């Protein structure tokens, strides 16, 4: 598995506070089958020019030294699109050595001009990976379809698929329509993982979807290739999922 979105770089944001927290999580992830993990600390687009890349690179190198053998760590950011029109072309802002940017909107809802900003960033030659659209008030399946048509990669938080409430319902609706490209843990020094979502999908007959969602499309993103379309859930599987969650 490949995890594109984590907050395990210690002590830099609201994620893991220390190496003592991060390292056991990395060990657990490696045991579960994660081979590549991207540390994506929070960064506001308006402060991108001041991103503490050198310091974060030092922390990543130390974390890699303490990580289990066979687990490859990469550096990236989760960029809050707080101010439109910013320069996001610096190579230090991308996921690993790719041209992909992991971006997010505020929880308060989609801002006016949000779609235009995503389109603008793609025109800069960046692959936009939009983090957890299931969170954003005002997000619709039609909007997700529009974003994907001009190249936005949709990343959903794995744990949300197994939850309850509006974000989880919307995430499962996206899954049913084949609108999710990548799952990620968004681990903040806690118990969230890709492994549970992988098991959840396999238990419900999602063999076609699970490899693309937890490995194949993340690998495409990191190698600047177009993600492979994820098949929609079959009607039988969708019905079982909706019955499980009382829908």
PDB file of N, CA, C and O in Angstrom, residues 86-119:
ATOM      1  N   UNK A  86      -1.994  32.213  -5.589  1.00  0.00           N
ATOM      2  CA  UNK A  86      -0.628  32.122  -5.084  1.00  0.00           C
ATOM      3  C   UNK A  86       0.281  31.299  -5.984  1.00  0.00           C
ATOM      4  O   UNK A  86      -0.177  30.488  -6.791  1.00  0.00           O
ATOM      5  N   UNK A  87       1.576  31.528  -5.833  1.00  0.00           N
ATOM      6  CA  UNK A  87       2.571  30.797  -6.613  1.00  0.00           C
ATOM      7  C   UNK A  87       2.853  29.460  -5.935  1.00  0.00           C
ATOM      8  O   UNK A  87       3.466  29.411  -4.865  1.00  0.00           O
ATOM      9  N   UNK A  88       2.384  28.382  -6.554  1.00  0.00           N
ATOM     10  CA  UNK A  88       2.588  27.041  -6.000  1.00  0.00           C
ATOM     11  C   UNK A  88       3.454  26.194  -6.919  1.00  0.00           C
ATOM     12  O   UNK A  88       3.321  24.972  -6.964  1.00  0.00           O
ATOM     13  N   UNK A  89       4.354  26.840  -7.642  1.00  0.00           N
ATOM     14  CA  UNK A  89       5.175  26.133  -8.617  1.00  0.00           C
ATOM     15  C   UNK A  89       6.490  25.623  -8.055  1.00  0.00           C
ATOM     16  O   UNK A  89       7.184  24.856  -8.737  1.00  0.00           O
ATOM     17  N   UNK A  90       6.871  26.011  -6.841  1.00  0.00           N
ATOM     18  CA  UNK A  90       8.152  25.571  -6.295  1.00  0.00           C
ATOM     19  C   UNK A  90       8.186  24.051  -6.176  1.00  0.00           C
ATOM     20  O   UNK A  90       7.246  23.442  -5.660  1.00  0.00           O
ATOM     21  N   UNK A  91       9.251  23.400  -6.622  1.00  0.00           N
ATOM     22  CA  UNK A  91       9.315  21.934  -6.556  1.00  0.00           C
ATOM     23  C   UNK A  91       9.294  21.401  -5.128  1.00  0.00           C
ATOM     24  O   UNK A  91       8.909  20.250  -4.907  1.00  0.00           O
ATOM     25  N   UNK A  92       9.672  22.230  -4.161  1.00  0.00           N
ATOM     26  CA  UNK A  92       9.667  21.788  -2.761  1.00  0.00           C
ATOM     27  C   UNK A  92       8.267  21.581  -2.208  1.00  0.00           C
ATOM     28  O   UNK A  92       8.120  21.038  -1.104  1.00  0.00           O
ATOM     29  N   UNK A  93       7.239  22.007  -2.942  1.00  0.00           N
ATOM     30  CA  UNK A  93       5.868  21.904  -2.449  1.00  0.00           C
ATOM     31  C   UNK A  93       5.176  20.599  -2.851  1.00  0.00           C
ATOM     32  O   UNK A  93       4.078  20.311  -2.373  1.00  0.00           O
ATOM     33  N   UNK A  94       5.787  19.827  -3.713  1.00  0.00           N
ATOM     34  CA  UNK A  94       5.112  18.675  -4.280  1.00  0.00           C
ATOM     35  C   UNK A  94       5.248  17.429  -3.414  1.00  0.00           C
ATOM     36  O   UNK A  94       6.024  17.386  -2.455  1.00  0.00           O
ATOM     37  N   UNK A  95       4.499  16.396  -3.793  1.00  0.00           N
ATOM     38  CA  UNK A  95       4.581  15.101  -3.117  1.00  0.00           C
ATOM     39  C   UNK A  95       5.792  14.357  -3.655  1.00  0.00           C
ATOM     40  O   UNK A  95       5.826  13.965  -4.838  1.00  0.00           O
ATOM     41  N   UNK A  96       6.802  14.180  -2.799  1.00  0.00           N
ATOM     42  CA  UNK A  96       8.028  13.548  -3.250  1.00  0.00           C
ATOM     43  C   UNK A  96       8.664  14.349  -4.367  1.00  0.00           C
ATOM     44  O   UNK A  96       8.792  15.573  -4.275  1.00  0.00           O
ATOM     45  N   UNK A  97       9.054  13.674  -5.438  1.00  0.00           N
ATOM     46  CA  UNK A  97       9.660  14.345  -6.588  1.00  0.00           C
ATOM     47  C   UNK A  97       8.676  14.474  -7.749  1.00  0.00           C
ATOM     48  O   UNK A  97       9.074  14.789  -8.866  1.00  0.00           O
ATOM     49  N   UNK A  98       7.395  14.249  -7.469  1.00  0.00           N
ATOM     50  CA  UNK A  98       6.382  14.339  -8.520  1.00  0.00           C
ATOM     51  C   UNK A  98       6.002  15.796  -8.776  1.00  0.00           C
ATOM     52  O   UNK A  98       6.525  16.718  -8.143  1.00  0.00           O
ATOM     53  N   UNK A  99       5.047  15.994  -9.687  1.00  0.00           N
ATOM     54  CA  UNK A  99       4.516  17.344  -9.891  1.00  0.00           C
ATOM     55  C   UNK A  99       3.179  17.535  -9.175  1.00  0.00           C
ATOM     56  O   UNK A  99       2.482  18.521  -9.403  1.00  0.00           O
ATOM     57  N   UNK A 100       2.824  16.592  -8.303  1.00  0.00           N
ATOM     58  CA  UNK A 100       1.519  16.612  -7.637  1.00  0.00           C
ATOM     59  C   UNK A 100       1.546  17.470  -6.378  1.00  0.00           C
ATOM     60  O   UNK A 100       2.505  17.438  -5.595  1.00  0.00           O
ATOM     61  N   UNK A 101       0.454  18.210  -6.180  1.00  0.00           N
ATOM     62  CA  UNK A 101       0.238  18.991  -4.964  1.00  0.00           C
ATOM     63  C   UNK A 101      -0.984  18.449  -4.242  1.00  0.00           C
ATOM     64  O   UNK A 101      -2.053  18.301  -4.855  1.00  0.00           O
ATOM     65  N   UNK A 102      -0.850  18.180  -2.944  1.00  0.00           N
ATOM     66  CA  UNK A 102      -2.002  17.821  -2.115  1.00  0.00           C
ATOM     67  C   UNK A 102      -2.579  19.113  -1.553  1.00  0.00           C
ATOM     68  O   UNK A 102      -1.891  19.854  -0.850  1.00  0.00           O
ATOM     69  N   UNK A 103      -3.851  19.390  -1.867  1.00  0.00           N
ATOM     70  CA  UNK A 103      -4.469  20.642  -1.436  1.00  0.00           C
ATOM     71  C   UNK A 103      -5.771  20.351  -0.703  1.00  0.00           C
ATOM     72  O   UNK A 103      -6.360  19.286  -0.836  1.00  0.00           O
ATOM     73  N   UNK A 104      -6.220  21.342   0.060  1.00  0.00           N
ATOM     74  CA  UNK A 104      -7.485  21.224   0.777  1.00  0.00           C
ATOM     75  C   UNK A 104      -8.171  22.575   0.847  1.00  0.00           C
ATOM     76  O   UNK A 104      -7.542  23.632   0.710  1.00  0.00           O
ATOM     77  N   UNK A 105      -9.489  22.535   1.092  1.00  0.00           N
ATOM     78  CA  UNK A 105     -10.265  23.717   1.424  1.00  0.00           C
ATOM     79  C   UNK A 105     -10.563  23.688   2.919  1.00  0.00           C
ATOM     80  O   UNK A 105     -10.322  22.687   3.603  1.00  0.00           O
ATOM     81  N   UNK A 106     -11.127  24.781   3.433  1.00  0.00           N
ATOM     82  CA  UNK A 106     -11.490  24.819   4.840  1.00  0.00           C
ATOM     83  C   UNK A 106     -12.722  23.954   5.077  1.00  0.00           C
ATOM     84  O   UNK A 106     -13.514  23.695   4.171  1.00  0.00           O
ATOM     85  N   UNK A 107     -12.888  23.540   6.328  1.00  0.00           N
ATOM     86  CA  UNK A 107     -14.067  22.759   6.696  1.00  0.00           C
ATOM     87  C   UNK A 107     -15.345  23.579   6.577  1.00  0.00           C
ATOM     88  O   UNK A 107     -16.441  23.033   6.496  1.00  0.00           O
ATOM     89  N   UNK A 108     -15.216  24.901   6.575  1.00  0.00           N
ATOM     90  CA  UNK A 108     -16.392  25.756   6.546  1.00  0.00           C
ATOM     91  C   UNK A 108     -17.184  25.675   5.264  1.00  0.00           C
ATOM     92  O   UNK A 108     -18.329  26.121   5.217  1.00  0.00           O
ATOM     93  N   UNK A 109     -16.602  25.110   4.226  1.00  0.00           N
ATOM     94  CA  UNK A 109     -17.331  24.989   2.979  1.00  0.00           C
ATOM     95  C   UNK A 109     -16.476  25.385   1.806  1.00  0.00           C
ATOM     96  O   UNK A 109     -15.389  25.959   1.951  1.00  0.00           O
ATOM     97  N   UNK A 110     -16.972  25.105   0.621  1.00  0.00           N
ATOM     98  CA  UNK A 110     -16.239  25.453  -0.584  1.00  0.00           C
ATOM     99  C   UNK A 110     -16.268  26.971  -0.771  1.00  0.00           C
ATOM    100  O   UNK A 110     -17.333  27.592  -0.748  1.00  0.00           O
ATOM    101  N   UNK A 111     -15.111  27.573  -0.983  1.00  0.00           N
ATOM    102  CA  UNK A 111     -15.091  29.034  -1.148  1.00  0.00           C
ATOM    103  C   UNK A 111     -15.578  29.435  -2.532  1.00  0.00           C
ATOM    104  O   UNK A 111     -15.506  28.648  -3.484  1.00  0.00           O
ATOM    105  N   UNK A 112     -16.076  30.655  -2.685  1.00  0.00           N
ATOM    106  CA  UNK A 112     -16.380  31.148  -4.020  1.00  0.00           C
ATOM    107  C   UNK A 112     -15.116  31.093  -4.874  1.00  0.00           C
ATOM    108  O   UNK A 112     -14.037  31.474  -4.426  1.00  0.00           O
ATOM    109  N   UNK A 113     -15.256  30.586  -6.065  1.00  0.00           N
ATOM    110  CA  UNK A 113     -14.079  30.491  -6.925  1.00  0.00           C
ATOM    111  C   UNK A 113     -13.193  29.295  -6.650  1.00  0.00           C
ATOM    112  O   UNK A 113     -12.086  29.217  -7.203  1.00  0.00           O
ATOM    113  N   UNK A 114     -13.656  28.358  -5.821  1.00  0.00           N
ATOM    114  CA  UNK A 114     -12.834  27.194  -5.502  1.00  0.00           C
ATOM    115  C   UNK A 114     -12.502  26.365  -6.732  1.00  0.00           C
ATOM    116  O   UNK A 114     -11.356  25.944  -6.923  1.00  0.00           O
ATOM    117  N   UNK A 115     -13.495  26.144  -7.567  1.00  0.00           N
ATOM    118  CA  UNK A 115     -13.266  25.373  -8.786  1.00  0.00           C
ATOM    119  C   UNK A 115     -12.279  26.091  -9.704  1.00  0.00           C
ATOM    120  O   UNK A 115     -11.382  25.473 -10.289  1.00  0.00           O
ATOM    121  N   UNK A 116     -12.424  27.398  -9.823  1.00  0.00           N
ATOM    122  CA  UNK A 116     -11.508  28.172 -10.659  1.00  0.00           C
ATOM    123  C   UNK A 116     -10.080  28.075 -10.146  1.00  0.00           C
ATOM    124  O   UNK A 116      -9.123  28.016 -10.938  1.00  0.00           O
ATOM    125  N   UNK A 117      -9.911  28.040  -8.813  1.00  0.00           N
ATOM    126  CA  UNK A 117      -8.563  27.934  -8.260  1.00  0.00           C
ATOM    127  C   UNK A 117      -7.953  26.565  -8.537  1.00  0.00           C
ATOM    128  O   UNK A 117      -6.772  26.452  -8.880  1.00  0.00           O
ATOM    129  N   UNK A 118      -8.758  25.514  -8.423  1.00  0.00           N
ATOM    130  CA  UNK A 118      -8.244  24.184  -8.772  1.00  0.00           C
ATOM    131  C   UNK A 118      -7.824  24.140 -10.239  1.00  0.00           C
ATOM    132  O   UNK A 118      -6.770  23.592 -10.579  1.00  0.00           O
ATOM    133  N   UNK A 119      -8.642  24.726 -11.100  1.00  0.00           N
ATOM    134  CA  UNK A 119      -8.324  24.738 -12.528  1.00  0.00           C
ATOM    135  C   UNK A 119      -7.041  25.539 -12.787  1.00  0.00           C
ATOM    136  O   UNK A 119      -6.194  25.145 -13.597  1.00  0.00           O
TER     137      UNK A 119
END
